[in-house]
Amino acid sequence: MDCLFCKIAKGEIPSKKVYEDDEVLAFYDIEPKAPTHILIIPKLHIKSAAEITAKNSAVTAHIFEIAAKLADELKLKDGFRIVTNCGDSAGQSVKHLHFHLLGGRDFTWPPG
Ligand code: 5GP
Ligand code: ZN
């Protein structure tokens, strides 16, 4: 399967890693939208948030634990945002589930 984030997860394409374990990889976004912009992905290929099921949801819970840990370590004390774009209308450009961890600036609400 030709999936960019599967290749990054396997180390076939380099990335600037911030966290890795058997299930999850976190790495810096190549085109940051905030002073801190990290992508957190399951190593398992899941297409999007629409494909989260009872069978694979544990990794998503784990991703949120890692997000909290990274936000603490990176001192995002004033707040941060976790976003997953799901599907074309939401602007999902890479069809492998990923959570954006954004911080270091103020964010508007609602998002555009
Ligand atoms: P999406 O648009 O699907 O929500 O998010 C995909 C993200 O992946 C974008 O923010 C984009 O900048 C990032 N991205 C795309 N290609 C690469 C890459 O090769 N390396 C890294 N580190 N990030 C990438
Ligand atoms: Zn994939």
PDB file of C-alpha atoms and ligand atoms in Angstrom:
ATOM      1  CA  MET A   1       0.000   0.000   0.000  1.00  0.00           C
ATOM      2  CA  ASP A   2       1.310   3.410  -0.935  1.00  0.00           C
ATOM      3  CA  CYS A   3       0.756   5.335   2.289  1.00  0.00           C
ATOM      4  CA  LEU A   4       3.050   8.202   3.298  1.00  0.00           C
ATOM      5  CA  PHE A   5       2.481   7.834   7.052  1.00  0.00           C
ATOM      6  CA  CYS A   6       2.932   4.012   6.944  1.00  0.00           C
ATOM      7  CA  LYS A   7       6.316   4.712   5.313  1.00  0.00           C
ATOM      8  CA  ILE A   8       7.162   7.304   7.981  1.00  0.00           C
ATOM      9  CA  ALA A   9       6.050   4.838  10.709  1.00  0.00           C
ATOM     10  CA  LYS A  10       8.397   2.182   9.262  1.00  0.00           C
ATOM     11  CA  GLY A  11      11.276   4.670   8.962  1.00  0.00           C
ATOM     12  CA  GLU A  12      11.317   4.338   5.151  1.00  0.00           C
ATOM     13  CA  ILE A  13      10.796   8.111   4.939  1.00  0.00           C
ATOM     14  CA  PRO A  14      12.671  10.177   7.535  1.00  0.00           C
ATOM     15  CA  SER A  15      10.862  12.336  10.074  1.00  0.00           C
ATOM     16  CA  LYS A  16      11.815  14.444  13.063  1.00  0.00           C
ATOM     17  CA  LYS A  17      10.552  12.141  15.821  1.00  0.00           C
ATOM     18  CA  VAL A  18       9.479  13.363  19.232  1.00  0.00           C
ATOM     19  CA  TYR A  19       8.052  10.118  20.622  1.00  0.00           C
ATOM     20  CA  GLU A  20       7.881   6.483  19.549  1.00  0.00           C
ATOM     21  CA  ASP A  21       6.710   3.191  21.004  1.00  0.00           C
ATOM     22  CA  ASP A  22       5.382  -0.067  19.521  1.00  0.00           C
ATOM     23  CA  GLU A  23       1.969   1.417  18.726  1.00  0.00           C
ATOM     24  CA  VAL A  24       2.477   5.116  18.107  1.00  0.00           C
ATOM     25  CA  LEU A  25       4.810   7.622  16.471  1.00  0.00           C
ATOM     26  CA  ALA A  26       4.873  11.394  17.026  1.00  0.00           C
ATOM     27  CA  PHE A  27       6.875  13.635  14.702  1.00  0.00           C
ATOM     28  CA  TYR A  28       7.057  17.277  13.662  1.00  0.00           C
ATOM     29  CA  ASP A  29       4.820  18.403  10.812  1.00  0.00           C
ATOM     30  CA  ILE A  30       6.831  19.344   7.728  1.00  0.00           C
ATOM     31  CA  GLU A  31       4.736  22.523   7.207  1.00  0.00           C
ATOM     32  CA  PRO A  32       3.990  23.760  10.726  1.00  0.00           C
ATOM     33  CA  LYS A  33       0.751  25.724  11.250  1.00  0.00           C
ATOM     34  CA  ALA A  34       1.775  26.828  14.766  1.00  0.00           C
ATOM     35  CA  PRO A  35       5.080  27.281  16.653  1.00  0.00           C
ATOM     36  CA  THR A  36       4.605  23.705  17.921  1.00  0.00           C
ATOM     37  CA  HIS A  37       2.983  21.363  15.402  1.00  0.00           C
ATOM     38  CA  ILE A  38       3.327  17.637  15.973  1.00  0.00           C
ATOM     39  CA  LEU A  39       1.552  14.773  14.231  1.00  0.00           C
ATOM     40  CA  ILE A  40       0.690  11.713  16.305  1.00  0.00           C
ATOM     41  CA  ILE A  41      -0.137   8.570  14.358  1.00  0.00           C
ATOM     42  CA  PRO A  42      -0.928   4.935  15.056  1.00  0.00           C
ATOM     43  CA  LYS A  43       1.643   2.650  13.399  1.00  0.00           C
ATOM     44  CA  LEU A  44      -1.284   0.507  12.297  1.00  0.00           C
ATOM     45  CA  HIS A  45      -2.898   1.825   9.116  1.00  0.00           C
ATOM     46  CA  ILE A  46      -6.310   3.290   9.988  1.00  0.00           C
ATOM     47  CA  LYS A  47      -7.705   5.500   7.232  1.00  0.00           C
ATOM     48  CA  SER A  48      -9.326   8.210   9.318  1.00  0.00           C
ATOM     49  CA  ALA A  49     -11.377   8.895  12.451  1.00  0.00           C
ATOM     50  CA  ALA A  50     -14.335   7.435  10.544  1.00  0.00           C
ATOM     51  CA  GLU A  51     -12.605   4.026  10.690  1.00  0.00           C
ATOM     52  CA  ILE A  52     -12.184   3.926  14.487  1.00  0.00           C
ATOM     53  CA  THR A  53     -13.955   0.856  15.856  1.00  0.00           C
ATOM     54  CA  ALA A  54     -14.197  -1.124  19.096  1.00  0.00           C
ATOM     55  CA  LYS A  55     -11.320  -3.259  17.772  1.00  0.00           C
ATOM     56  CA  ASN A  56      -8.803  -0.455  17.103  1.00  0.00           C
ATOM     57  CA  SER A  57      -9.887   2.372  19.430  1.00  0.00           C
ATOM     58  CA  ALA A  58      -7.364   1.566  22.197  1.00  0.00           C
ATOM     59  CA  VAL A  59      -4.567   3.122  20.153  1.00  0.00           C
ATOM     60  CA  THR A  60      -6.548   6.366  19.930  1.00  0.00           C
ATOM     61  CA  ALA A  61      -6.832   6.491  23.723  1.00  0.00           C
ATOM     62  CA  HIS A  62      -3.086   5.903  23.864  1.00  0.00           C
ATOM     63  CA  ILE A  63      -2.490   8.734  21.374  1.00  0.00           C
ATOM     64  CA  PHE A  64      -4.339  11.127  23.697  1.00  0.00           C
ATOM     65  CA  GLU A  65      -2.140  10.027  26.610  1.00  0.00           C
ATOM     66  CA  ILE A  66       0.931  10.793  24.499  1.00  0.00           C
ATOM     67  CA  ALA A  67      -0.518  14.156  23.449  1.00  0.00           C
ATOM     68  CA  ALA A  68      -0.966  15.163  27.099  1.00  0.00           C
ATOM     69  CA  LYS A  69       2.569  14.034  27.934  1.00  0.00           C
ATOM     70  CA  LEU A  70       4.070  15.935  24.977  1.00  0.00           C
ATOM     71  CA  ALA A  71       2.048  19.075  25.754  1.00  0.00           C
ATOM     72  CA  ASP A  72       3.472  18.967  29.272  1.00  0.00           C
ATOM     73  CA  GLU A  73       7.045  18.290  28.135  1.00  0.00           C
ATOM     74  CA  LEU A  74       6.887  20.997  25.463  1.00  0.00           C
ATOM     75  CA  LYS A  75       5.422  23.413  28.027  1.00  0.00           C
ATOM     76  CA  LEU A  76       2.224  24.248  26.158  1.00  0.00           C
ATOM     77  CA  LYS A  77       0.887  25.649  29.426  1.00  0.00           C
ATOM     78  CA  ASP A  78      -1.313  28.339  27.905  1.00  0.00           C
ATOM     79  CA  GLY A  79      -3.274  25.787  25.930  1.00  0.00           C
ATOM     80  CA  PHE A  80      -3.079  23.593  22.886  1.00  0.00           C
ATOM     81  CA  ARG A  81      -5.349  22.138  20.271  1.00  0.00           C
ATOM     82  CA  ILE A  82      -5.713  18.539  19.077  1.00  0.00           C
ATOM     83  CA  VAL A  83      -7.267  18.203  15.625  1.00  0.00           C
ATOM     84  CA  THR A  84      -7.999  15.334  13.297  1.00  0.00           C
ATOM     85  CA  ASN A  85      -9.266  16.156   9.829  1.00  0.00           C
ATOM     86  CA  CYS A  86     -11.539  13.388   8.571  1.00  0.00           C
ATOM     87  CA  GLY A  87     -12.374  13.202   4.883  1.00  0.00           C
ATOM     88  CA  ASP A  88     -11.996  15.576   1.961  1.00  0.00           C
ATOM     89  CA  SER A  89     -14.396  18.293   3.163  1.00  0.00           C
ATOM     90  CA  ALA A  90     -12.464  18.555   6.409  1.00  0.00           C
ATOM     91  CA  GLY A  91      -9.170  18.858   4.501  1.00  0.00           C
ATOM     92  CA  GLN A  92      -7.670  15.440   5.245  1.00  0.00           C
ATOM     93  CA  SER A  93      -4.748  15.260   2.819  1.00  0.00           C
ATOM     94  CA  VAL A  94      -3.073  12.094   4.161  1.00  0.00           C
ATOM     95  CA  LYS A  95      -5.426   9.121   4.428  1.00  0.00           C
ATOM     96  CA  HIS A  96      -3.795   7.586   7.505  1.00  0.00           C
ATOM     97  CA  LEU A  97      -5.305   8.588  10.865  1.00  0.00           C
ATOM     98  CA  HIS A  98      -3.301  11.364  12.492  1.00  0.00           C
ATOM     99  CA  PHE A  99      -3.851  13.873  15.260  1.00  0.00           C
ATOM    100  CA  HIS A 100      -2.357  17.350  14.987  1.00  0.00           C
ATOM    101  CA  LEU A 101      -1.034  18.668  18.315  1.00  0.00           C
ATOM    102  CA  LEU A 102      -0.783  22.432  17.910  1.00  0.00           C
ATOM    103  CA  GLY A 103       0.433  24.986  20.413  1.00  0.00           C
ATOM    104  CA  GLY A 104       2.433  28.127  21.031  1.00  0.00           C
ATOM    105  CA  ARG A 105      -0.142  30.587  19.725  1.00  0.00           C
ATOM    106  CA  ASP A 106      -3.794  31.544  20.162  1.00  0.00           C
ATOM    107  CA  PHE A 107      -6.419  29.701  18.111  1.00  0.00           C
ATOM    108  CA  THR A 108      -9.748  30.937  16.844  1.00  0.00           C
ATOM    109  CA  TRP A 109     -13.058  29.238  17.448  1.00  0.00           C
ATOM    110  CA  PRO A 110     -14.925  27.993  15.527  1.00  0.00           C
ATOM    111  CA  PRO A 111     -12.200  26.732  13.165  1.00  0.00           C
ATOM    112  CA  GLY A 112     -12.463  27.743   9.506  1.00  0.00           C
TER     113      GLY A 112
HETATM  114  P1  5GP B   1      -4.063  16.648   7.013  1.00  0.00           P
HETATM  115  O1  5GP B   1      -4.040  17.752   5.987  1.00  0.00           O
HETATM  116  O2  5GP B   1      -4.276  15.306   6.358  1.00  0.00           O
HETATM  117  O3  5GP B   1      -4.947  16.880   8.174  1.00  0.00           O
HETATM  118  O4  5GP B   1      -2.602  16.631   7.633  1.00  0.00           O
HETATM  119  C1  5GP B   1      -1.485  16.119   6.967  1.00  0.00           C
HETATM  120  C2  5GP B   1      -0.294  16.829   7.501  1.00  0.00           C
HETATM  121  O5  5GP B   1       0.862  16.109   7.114  1.00  0.00           O
HETATM  122  C3  5GP B   1      -0.116  18.261   6.973  1.00  0.00           C
HETATM  123  O6  5GP B   1      -0.125  19.184   8.053  1.00  0.00           O
HETATM  124  C4  5GP B   1       1.232  18.217   6.247  1.00  0.00           C
HETATM  125  O7  5GP B   1       1.986  19.392   6.426  1.00  0.00           O
HETATM  126  C5  5GP B   1       1.905  16.999   6.865  1.00  0.00           C
HETATM  127  N1  5GP B   1       2.833  16.323   5.992  1.00  0.00           N
HETATM  128  C6  5GP B   1       2.631  15.986   4.681  1.00  0.00           C
HETATM  129  N2  5GP B   1       3.686  15.319   4.208  1.00  0.00           N
HETATM  130  C7  5GP B   1       4.583  15.213   5.232  1.00  0.00           C
HETATM  131  C8  5GP B   1       5.881  14.629   5.349  1.00  0.00           C
HETATM  132  O8  5GP B   1       6.436  14.039   4.416  1.00  0.00           O
HETATM  133  N3  5GP B   1       6.488  14.728   6.561  1.00  0.00           N
HETATM  134  C9  5GP B   1       5.911  15.361   7.631  1.00  0.00           C
HETATM  135  N4  5GP B   1       6.607  15.421   8.767  1.00  0.00           N
HETATM  136  N5  5GP B   1       4.685  15.933   7.546  1.00  0.00           N
HETATM  137  C10 5GP B   1       4.036  15.852   6.369  1.00  0.00           C
HETATM  138 ZN    ZN B   2      -0.904   4.165   6.372  1.00  0.00          ZN
END
